[in-house]
C-alpha cells in the first residue's frame, strides 16, 4: 500500500501512531501546499467536505488555522464549543462520535483527557484529529518540524532542547523528534517531568538519535539547534500559576541560557507565551525567534494533514 493510501481515513491521536515515512509525507505535502498558497493558486481537493471542530479549551491558532485551512481546501469548518453542544451537558462521547460521523468528514477535538479522544475515534467512522489534550499536541509538532526544516534545511542530526513543563508539548516533541531523527533533551524540575512511559516510548522510536530527560536546563540546551519553551501553567492549571512560577524559576529561556546553544540556534514556542516568565522578551522578540513562522505553519501543516486523512 502506498503512504497516501495508508493515511487515508487514519486518525491522528498521537504521532506515536505514525511512521517516519508518513510524517515525512505530510511535511512534504505541507511544503507544496504552502507554496501554492503563497502563489495564490487555488487548491481545493476537499470541496464539499466538512470538518467539525470540538473545543473544550480556548484556542487562537488551532481554531483559526483549521477553520481557514479547511475553507481554503474547498470545504468548511464547524466550530463546536463544548458549551454549546450536548457533549457539554453529558451526552456520551460515543453517541456524539456516531452522530457526527453521519454528518461530517472529519473531527478535530481539543480537550483535557486523551482517553476522550481515543473514545471519540473508536466510535467515529471518520478521521479524528487531536487538536491538543493534556498529554499530546501532535498538530503543533507537525508545524514545528516543518519550521525546523525550513530554517535548518534538514531534521536528522539536529538537537532540540525543550525547557519547561513535561506535559503535552514535551511529550509530542519527544515522539516527533525521535521518529524524525533529531536528538531531543527535555529539562524540567522534579515533579514536572514527562511521563516515564512516554519517555520510554519515544526512546523506543529513536533510531540512532537520543532522548534525554534532565533537571539541568544548561545540560539540555548544550549545543542545541533549537530551543523550545511553553507556558509553565497550561490550560486547566491556572490555579497552580503561583506554585509553578516558583518551581520553574530556573527554567526561563533567557540570553544566558541561550548562550549554551549553538550560535545559530533558533527559538520556538507553540504560543501563547508569557514574556518574562518562561521566556524573556529579548529572546522571543529577538532575531533568532521563529515563533510567528511556526504559528503560520500550523495552517500549512494541518491543510496537508486534512488532505492526507480526509482526501
Ligand atoms: N499553539 C496552539 O495550539 O495555540 P492555540 O491554543 O491558540 O490553539
Ligand atoms: N501546554 C500548553 C500548550 C498550549 C498550546 C497548554 O496545554 O495550555
mmCIF file of C-alpha atoms and ligand atoms in Angstrom:
data_model
loop_
_atom_site.group_PDB
_atom_site.id
_atom_site.type_symbol
_atom_site.label_atom_id
_atom_site.label_comp_id
_atom_site.label_asym_id
_atom_site.label_seq_id
_atom_site.Cartn_x
_atom_site.Cartn_y
_atom_site.Cartn_z
ATOM 1 C CA UNK A 1 0.000 0.000 0.000
ATOM 2 C CA UNK A 2 1.312 3.490 -0.793
ATOM 3 C CA UNK A 3 1.786 6.013 2.019
ATOM 4 C CA UNK A 4 -1.036 8.051 0.506
ATOM 5 C CA UNK A 5 -3.440 5.083 0.763
ATOM 6 C CA UNK A 6 -2.151 4.238 4.228
ATOM 7 C CA UNK A 7 -3.020 7.707 5.524
ATOM 8 C CA UNK A 8 -6.491 7.909 4.006
ATOM 9 C CA UNK A 9 -9.097 7.674 6.765
ATOM 10 C CA UNK A 10 -6.500 7.434 9.539
ATOM 11 C CA UNK A 11 -6.908 9.214 12.908
ATOM 12 C CA UNK A 12 -4.212 11.416 14.414
ATOM 13 C CA UNK A 13 -4.383 10.786 18.159
ATOM 14 C CA UNK A 14 -0.621 10.908 18.761
ATOM 15 C CA UNK A 15 2.378 10.918 16.421
ATOM 16 C CA UNK A 16 3.342 7.613 18.026
ATOM 17 C CA UNK A 17 0.850 6.013 15.595
ATOM 18 C CA UNK A 18 2.619 7.500 12.559
ATOM 19 C CA UNK A 19 5.688 6.112 10.836
ATOM 20 C CA UNK A 20 8.634 8.274 9.894
ATOM 21 C CA UNK A 21 7.608 7.905 6.232
ATOM 22 C CA UNK A 22 4.038 9.025 6.973
ATOM 23 C CA UNK A 23 5.248 12.111 8.860
ATOM 24 C CA UNK A 24 7.726 12.906 6.084
ATOM 25 C CA UNK A 25 4.913 12.577 3.512
ATOM 26 C CA UNK A 26 2.711 15.081 5.388
ATOM 27 C CA UNK A 27 5.610 17.515 5.801
ATOM 28 C CA UNK A 28 6.416 17.325 2.087
ATOM 29 C CA UNK A 29 2.771 17.936 1.209
ATOM 30 C CA UNK A 30 2.765 20.887 3.627
ATOM 31 C CA UNK A 31 5.669 22.474 1.731
ATOM 32 C CA UNK A 32 3.780 22.117 -1.570
ATOM 33 C CA UNK A 33 0.560 23.459 -0.063
ATOM 34 C CA UNK A 34 2.368 26.451 1.445
ATOM 35 C CA UNK A 35 3.891 27.242 -1.939
ATOM 36 C CA UNK A 36 0.505 27.073 -3.661
ATOM 37 C CA UNK A 37 -0.948 29.391 -1.032
ATOM 38 C CA UNK A 38 1.925 31.867 -1.427
ATOM 39 C CA UNK A 39 1.443 31.815 -5.222
ATOM 40 C CA UNK A 40 -2.263 32.486 -4.886
ATOM 41 C CA UNK A 41 -3.042 29.154 -6.531
ATOM 42 C CA UNK A 42 -6.476 27.705 -5.771
ATOM 43 C CA UNK A 43 -6.187 24.151 -4.391
ATOM 44 C CA UNK A 44 -9.484 22.607 -3.344
ATOM 45 C CA UNK A 45 -9.231 18.831 -3.029
ATOM 46 C CA UNK A 46 -11.702 18.834 -0.103
ATOM 47 C CA UNK A 47 -14.578 20.512 -1.942
ATOM 48 C CA UNK A 48 -17.866 19.696 -0.253
ATOM 49 C CA UNK A 49 -16.234 18.224 2.866
ATOM 50 C CA UNK A 50 -16.904 19.380 6.417
ATOM 51 C CA UNK A 51 -14.632 19.293 9.454
ATOM 52 C CA UNK A 52 -16.258 19.519 12.877
ATOM 53 C CA UNK A 53 -14.065 21.179 15.487
ATOM 54 C CA UNK A 54 -14.911 20.396 19.108
ATOM 55 C CA UNK A 55 -13.315 22.728 21.647
ATOM 56 C CA UNK A 56 -13.393 22.145 25.399
ATOM 57 C CA UNK A 57 -10.473 24.577 25.859
ATOM 58 C CA UNK A 58 -9.628 28.008 24.402
ATOM 59 C CA UNK A 59 -7.719 28.428 21.181
ATOM 60 C CA UNK A 60 -6.478 31.051 18.760
ATOM 61 C CA UNK A 61 -4.087 29.217 16.421
ATOM 62 C CA UNK A 62 -5.703 25.787 16.323
ATOM 63 C CA UNK A 63 -9.182 27.092 15.708
ATOM 64 C CA UNK A 64 -8.274 29.704 13.115
ATOM 65 C CA UNK A 65 -5.770 27.539 11.231
ATOM 66 C CA UNK A 66 -8.130 24.558 10.982
ATOM 67 C CA UNK A 67 -11.142 26.681 10.105
ATOM 68 C CA UNK A 68 -9.412 28.746 7.419
ATOM 69 C CA UNK A 69 -7.447 25.684 6.298
ATOM 70 C CA UNK A 70 -10.493 23.568 5.500
ATOM 71 C CA UNK A 71 -12.122 26.568 3.808
ATOM 72 C CA UNK A 72 -9.066 27.132 1.603
ATOM 73 C CA UNK A 73 -9.163 23.437 0.650
ATOM 74 C CA UNK A 74 -12.732 23.880 -0.621
ATOM 75 C CA UNK A 75 -14.542 22.548 2.439
ATOM 76 C CA UNK A 76 -15.951 24.116 5.549
ATOM 77 C CA UNK A 77 -15.290 24.018 9.256
ATOM 78 C CA UNK A 78 -17.883 23.907 12.002
ATOM 79 C CA UNK A 79 -16.836 25.351 15.350
ATOM 80 C CA UNK A 80 -18.442 23.229 18.070
ATOM 81 C CA UNK A 81 -17.857 24.673 21.508
ATOM 82 C CA UNK A 82 -18.490 22.016 24.120
ATOM 83 C CA UNK A 83 -20.584 24.619 25.950
ATOM 84 C CA UNK A 84 -22.979 24.709 23.036
ATOM 85 C CA UNK A 85 -23.235 21.054 22.027
ATOM 86 C CA UNK A 86 -24.891 18.350 24.128
ATOM 87 C CA UNK A 87 -21.490 16.836 24.945
ATOM 88 C CA UNK A 88 -21.113 19.639 27.494
ATOM 89 C CA UNK A 89 -24.412 18.555 29.080
ATOM 90 C CA UNK A 90 -23.310 14.969 29.467
ATOM 91 C CA UNK A 91 -24.190 13.293 26.158
ATOM 92 C CA UNK A 92 -21.778 10.359 25.865
ATOM 93 C CA UNK A 93 -18.724 10.844 23.677
ATOM 94 C CA UNK A 94 -19.580 7.563 21.931
ATOM 95 C CA UNK A 95 -23.015 8.823 20.898
ATOM 96 C CA UNK A 96 -21.502 12.140 19.830
ATOM 97 C CA UNK A 97 -18.986 10.256 17.670
ATOM 98 C CA UNK A 98 -21.656 8.144 15.981
ATOM 99 C CA UNK A 99 -23.977 11.086 15.326
ATOM 100 C CA UNK A 100 -21.244 13.376 13.978
ATOM 101 C CA UNK A 101 -19.951 10.577 11.727
ATOM 102 C CA UNK A 102 -23.257 10.774 9.860
ATOM 103 C CA UNK A 103 -22.809 14.468 9.064
ATOM 104 C CA UNK A 104 -19.109 15.215 8.839
ATOM 105 C CA UNK A 105 -15.974 14.051 7.004
ATOM 106 C CA UNK A 106 -13.580 14.624 9.896
ATOM 107 C CA UNK A 107 -13.493 15.742 13.523
ATOM 108 C CA UNK A 108 -10.842 17.791 15.261
ATOM 109 C CA UNK A 109 -11.078 17.812 19.047
ATOM 110 C CA UNK A 110 -9.313 19.843 21.725
ATOM 111 C CA UNK A 111 -9.996 18.566 25.205
ATOM 112 C CA UNK A 112 -8.473 17.561 28.537
ATOM 113 C CA UNK A 113 -8.305 13.783 28.612
ATOM 114 C CA UNK A 114 -6.513 11.825 25.902
ATOM 115 C CA UNK A 115 -8.880 8.934 26.668
ATOM 116 C CA UNK A 116 -11.808 11.056 25.421
ATOM 117 C CA UNK A 117 -10.055 11.491 22.081
ATOM 118 C CA UNK A 118 -9.353 7.763 21.924
ATOM 119 C CA UNK A 119 -13.020 7.007 22.711
ATOM 120 C CA UNK A 120 -14.214 9.515 20.140
ATOM 121 C CA UNK A 121 -12.006 7.892 17.488
ATOM 122 C CA UNK A 122 -13.072 4.386 18.473
ATOM 123 C CA UNK A 123 -16.722 5.253 17.961
ATOM 124 C CA UNK A 124 -16.384 7.505 14.900
ATOM 125 C CA UNK A 125 -16.227 6.186 11.354
ATOM 126 C CA UNK A 126 -14.421 9.330 10.130
ATOM 127 C CA UNK A 127 -10.882 10.571 10.886
ATOM 128 C CA UNK A 128 -10.385 12.126 14.322
ATOM 129 C CA UNK A 129 -7.583 14.655 14.818
ATOM 130 C CA UNK A 130 -6.187 15.516 18.235
ATOM 131 C CA UNK A 131 -6.060 19.320 18.488
ATOM 132 C CA UNK A 132 -4.438 19.144 21.971
ATOM 133 C CA UNK A 133 -5.055 17.175 25.121
ATOM 134 C CA UNK A 134 -3.316 17.329 28.489
ATOM 135 C CA UNK A 135 -0.907 14.703 27.146
ATOM 136 C CA UNK A 136 -0.270 15.479 23.477
ATOM 137 C CA UNK A 137 -0.275 18.187 20.813
ATOM 138 C CA UNK A 138 0.649 16.378 17.592
ATOM 139 C CA UNK A 139 -0.585 19.052 15.131
ATOM 140 C CA UNK A 140 1.709 21.613 16.727
ATOM 141 C CA UNK A 141 4.669 19.289 16.265
ATOM 142 C CA UNK A 142 3.919 18.793 12.558
ATOM 143 C CA UNK A 143 4.137 22.583 12.127
ATOM 144 C CA UNK A 144 7.250 22.668 14.324
ATOM 145 C CA UNK A 145 9.037 20.060 12.217
ATOM 146 C CA UNK A 146 8.078 21.943 9.054
ATOM 147 C CA UNK A 147 9.529 25.131 10.558
ATOM 148 C CA UNK A 148 12.765 23.468 11.673
ATOM 149 C CA UNK A 149 13.236 22.002 8.195
ATOM 150 C CA UNK A 150 12.661 25.422 6.603
ATOM 151 C CA UNK A 151 15.199 27.016 8.899
ATOM 152 C CA UNK A 152 17.869 24.321 9.042
ATOM 153 C CA UNK A 153 17.333 22.539 5.717
ATOM 154 C CA UNK A 154 17.112 19.161 7.429
ATOM 155 C CA UNK A 155 15.808 17.366 10.502
ATOM 156 C CA UNK A 156 18.130 14.425 11.023
ATOM 157 C CA UNK A 157 21.131 15.046 13.209
ATOM 158 C CA UNK A 158 19.823 18.228 14.819
ATOM 159 C CA UNK A 159 19.256 18.708 18.538
ATOM 160 C CA UNK A 160 16.110 20.208 20.066
ATOM 161 C CA UNK A 161 16.075 21.293 23.705
ATOM 162 C CA UNK A 162 12.716 21.702 25.390
ATOM 163 C CA UNK A 163 12.763 23.729 28.601
ATOM 164 C CA UNK A 164 9.691 23.668 30.821
ATOM 165 C CA UNK A 165 6.755 21.561 31.859
ATOM 166 C CA UNK A 166 6.943 17.907 30.827
ATOM 167 C CA UNK A 167 3.378 17.708 29.545
ATOM 168 C CA UNK A 168 1.672 17.816 26.144
ATOM 169 C CA UNK A 169 4.301 19.747 24.169
ATOM 170 C CA UNK A 170 7.233 17.905 25.712
ATOM 171 C CA UNK A 171 5.587 14.533 25.034
ATOM 172 C CA UNK A 172 4.723 15.251 21.424
ATOM 173 C CA UNK A 173 8.110 16.843 20.706
ATOM 174 C CA UNK A 174 9.917 13.821 22.160
ATOM 175 C CA UNK A 175 7.930 11.474 19.948
ATOM 176 C CA UNK A 176 8.159 13.641 16.819
ATOM 177 C CA UNK A 177 11.876 14.297 17.203
ATOM 178 C CA UNK A 178 12.710 10.667 17.983
ATOM 179 C CA UNK A 179 10.765 9.498 14.924
ATOM 180 C CA UNK A 180 12.400 12.043 12.614
ATOM 181 C CA UNK A 181 15.979 11.569 13.817
ATOM 182 C CA UNK A 182 16.553 14.652 15.986
ATOM 183 C CA UNK A 183 18.162 14.428 19.399
ATOM 184 C CA UNK A 184 15.767 15.758 21.998
ATOM 185 C CA UNK A 185 16.581 16.900 25.529
ATOM 186 C CA UNK A 186 13.830 17.876 27.956
ATOM 187 C CA UNK A 187 14.733 19.915 31.035
ATOM 188 C CA UNK A 188 12.066 20.109 33.713
ATOM 189 C CA UNK A 189 12.067 20.322 37.505
ATOM 190 C CA UNK A 190 11.277 17.300 39.659
ATOM 191 C CA UNK A 191 7.570 16.635 39.776
ATOM 192 C CA UNK A 192 7.035 18.199 36.351
ATOM 193 C CA UNK A 193 8.989 15.813 34.170
ATOM 194 C CA UNK A 194 7.440 13.968 31.230
ATOM 195 C CA UNK A 195 5.611 10.697 31.926
ATOM 196 C CA UNK A 196 8.019 7.765 32.143
ATOM 197 C CA UNK A 197 6.042 5.597 29.755
ATOM 198 C CA UNK A 198 6.065 8.311 27.081
ATOM 199 C CA UNK A 199 9.811 8.856 27.552
ATOM 200 C CA UNK A 200 10.335 5.110 27.104
ATOM 201 C CA UNK A 201 8.061 5.080 24.091
ATOM 202 C CA UNK A 202 9.986 7.966 22.488
ATOM 203 C CA UNK A 203 13.280 6.204 23.239
ATOM 204 C CA UNK A 204 11.949 3.079 21.524
ATOM 205 C CA UNK A 205 11.281 5.147 18.378
ATOM 206 C CA UNK A 206 14.752 6.702 18.286
ATOM 207 C CA UNK A 207 16.939 5.174 15.634
ATOM 208 C CA UNK A 208 20.391 6.496 16.418
ATOM 209 C CA UNK A 209 19.219 9.744 17.999
ATOM 210 C CA UNK A 210 18.984 10.480 21.721
ATOM 211 C CA UNK A 211 16.029 11.193 24.020
ATOM 212 C CA UNK A 212 17.235 12.749 27.270
ATOM 213 C CA UNK A 213 15.321 13.984 30.318
ATOM 214 C CA UNK A 214 17.164 16.074 32.882
ATOM 215 C CA UNK A 215 16.600 18.645 35.611
ATOM 216 C CA UNK A 216 19.530 20.659 34.273
ATOM 217 C CA UNK A 217 18.459 23.281 31.705
ATOM 218 C CA UNK A 218 22.076 24.079 30.777
ATOM 219 C CA UNK A 219 22.778 20.422 30.029
ATOM 220 C CA UNK A 220 19.678 20.219 27.838
ATOM 221 C CA UNK A 221 20.499 23.369 25.900
ATOM 222 C CA UNK A 222 24.161 22.499 25.299
ATOM 223 C CA UNK A 223 24.869 22.594 21.548
ATOM 224 C CA UNK A 224 21.168 22.656 20.691
ATOM 225 C CA UNK A 225 19.995 23.805 17.263
ATOM 226 C CA UNK A 226 16.501 24.555 18.536
ATOM 227 C CA UNK A 227 15.394 25.820 21.936
ATOM 228 C CA UNK A 228 11.718 25.328 22.646
ATOM 229 C CA UNK A 229 9.614 26.563 25.517
ATOM 230 C CA UNK A 230 5.990 26.547 26.601
ATOM 231 C CA UNK A 231 3.913 28.092 29.372
ATOM 232 C CA UNK A 232 4.508 26.931 32.946
ATOM 233 C CA UNK A 233 0.807 26.607 33.707
ATOM 234 C CA UNK A 234 -1.180 25.014 30.909
ATOM 235 C CA UNK A 235 -4.884 25.385 30.220
ATOM 236 C CA UNK A 236 -6.733 23.909 33.170
ATOM 237 C CA UNK A 237 -3.828 24.579 35.574
ATOM 238 C CA UNK A 238 -4.466 28.283 36.127
ATOM 239 C CA UNK A 239 -4.931 27.772 39.888
ATOM 240 C CA UNK A 240 -1.364 26.417 40.122
ATOM 241 C CA UNK A 241 0.189 29.501 38.491
ATOM 242 C CA UNK A 242 1.963 30.838 41.614
ATOM 243 C CA UNK A 243 3.307 27.485 42.759
ATOM 244 C CA UNK A 244 4.503 26.724 39.244
ATOM 245 C CA UNK A 245 6.261 30.088 38.906
ATOM 246 C CA UNK A 246 8.336 29.034 41.915
ATOM 247 C CA UNK A 247 9.053 25.530 40.641
ATOM 248 C CA UNK A 248 10.127 26.767 37.210
ATOM 249 C CA UNK A 249 12.237 29.801 38.265
ATOM 250 C CA UNK A 250 15.429 28.239 36.912
ATOM 251 C CA UNK A 251 13.806 27.191 33.656
ATOM 252 C CA UNK A 252 13.424 30.556 31.973
ATOM 253 C CA UNK A 253 14.802 30.778 28.437
ATOM 254 C CA UNK A 254 16.912 33.944 28.562
ATOM 255 C CA UNK A 255 20.103 35.238 26.980
ATOM 256 C CA UNK A 256 22.305 33.429 29.483
ATOM 257 C CA UNK A 257 20.694 30.038 28.924
ATOM 258 C CA UNK A 258 20.603 30.627 25.175
ATOM 259 C CA UNK A 259 24.369 31.216 25.135
ATOM 260 C CA UNK A 260 24.908 27.476 25.756
ATOM 261 C CA UNK A 261 23.199 26.528 22.498
ATOM 262 C CA UNK A 262 24.740 26.646 19.041
ATOM 263 C CA UNK A 263 25.347 30.193 17.833
ATOM 264 C CA UNK A 264 22.734 29.903 15.110
ATOM 265 C CA UNK A 265 20.140 28.214 17.339
ATOM 266 C CA UNK A 266 16.520 29.187 16.763
ATOM 267 C CA UNK A 267 13.909 29.823 19.423
ATOM 268 C CA UNK A 268 10.487 28.185 19.162
ATOM 269 C CA UNK A 269 7.327 28.343 21.267
ATOM 270 C CA UNK A 270 3.889 26.927 20.492
ATOM 271 C CA UNK A 271 2.274 30.161 21.827
ATOM 272 C CA UNK A 272 0.539 31.706 23.678
ATOM 273 C CA UNK A 273 3.638 32.884 25.563
ATOM 274 C CA UNK A 274 4.144 34.738 28.811
ATOM 275 C CA UNK A 275 7.030 37.158 28.350
ATOM 276 C CA UNK A 276 9.435 37.345 31.311
ATOM 277 C CA UNK A 277 8.099 34.043 32.667
ATOM 278 C CA UNK A 278 9.140 31.035 30.556
ATOM 279 C CA UNK A 279 10.986 33.261 28.067
ATOM 280 C CA UNK A 280 12.326 36.797 28.090
ATOM 281 C CA UNK A 281 11.008 39.335 25.578
ATOM 282 C CA UNK A 282 14.581 39.740 24.378
ATOM 283 C CA UNK A 283 14.618 36.121 23.187
ATOM 284 C CA UNK A 284 11.083 35.634 21.895
ATOM 285 C CA UNK A 285 11.093 39.003 20.106
ATOM 286 C CA UNK A 286 14.738 38.705 19.101
ATOM 287 C CA UNK A 287 16.365 37.834 15.756
ATOM 288 C CA UNK A 288 16.672 34.096 16.444
ATOM 289 C CA UNK A 289 12.999 33.607 17.252
ATOM 290 C CA UNK A 290 10.834 31.929 14.589
ATOM 291 C CA UNK A 291 7.614 31.795 16.601
ATOM 292 C CA UNK A 292 5.389 33.548 14.070
ATOM 293 C CA UNK A 293 6.644 31.483 11.147
ATOM 294 C CA UNK A 294 5.976 28.467 13.367
ATOM 295 C CA UNK A 295 2.443 29.698 14.105
ATOM 296 C CA UNK A 296 1.774 30.272 10.400
ATOM 297 C CA UNK A 297 2.928 26.767 9.582
ATOM 298 C CA UNK A 298 0.062 25.400 11.671
ATOM 299 C CA UNK A 299 -2.110 26.348 8.698
ATOM 300 C CA UNK A 300 0.025 24.657 6.055
ATOM 301 C CA UNK A 301 0.857 21.521 8.051
ATOM 302 C CA UNK A 302 -2.769 20.949 9.044
ATOM 303 C CA UNK A 303 -4.009 21.513 5.494
ATOM 304 C CA UNK A 304 -1.596 18.770 4.455
ATOM 305 C CA UNK A 305 -2.862 16.588 7.285
ATOM 306 C CA UNK A 306 -6.505 17.101 6.288
ATOM 307 C CA UNK A 307 -5.774 16.379 2.616
ATOM 308 C CA UNK A 308 -3.930 13.198 3.628
ATOM 309 C CA UNK A 309 -6.598 11.914 6.044
ATOM 310 C CA UNK A 310 -9.813 13.287 4.539
ATOM 311 C CA UNK A 311 -8.918 13.463 0.834
HETATM 312 N N1 LIG B 1 -0.274 26.621 19.881
HETATM 313 C C1 LIG B 1 -1.618 26.479 19.980
HETATM 314 O O1 LIG B 1 -2.169 25.374 19.905
HETATM 315 O O2 LIG B 1 -2.286 27.647 20.131
HETATM 316 P P1 LIG B 1 -3.830 27.830 20.490
HETATM 317 O O3 LIG B 1 -4.020 27.382 21.902
HETATM 318 O O4 LIG B 1 -4.079 29.287 20.297
HETATM 319 O O5 LIG B 1 -4.647 26.986 19.543
HETATM 320 N N1 LIG B 2 0.928 23.434 27.204
HETATM 321 C C1 LIG B 2 0.014 24.425 26.685
HETATM 322 C C2 LIG B 2 0.039 24.428 25.192
HETATM 323 C C3 LIG B 2 -0.845 25.451 24.540
HETATM 324 C C4 LIG B 2 -0.832 25.390 23.050
HETATM 325 C C5 LIG B 2 -1.374 24.132 27.203
HETATM 326 O O1 LIG B 2 -1.765 22.954 27.242
HETATM 327 O O2 LIG B 2 -2.080 25.055 27.598
#
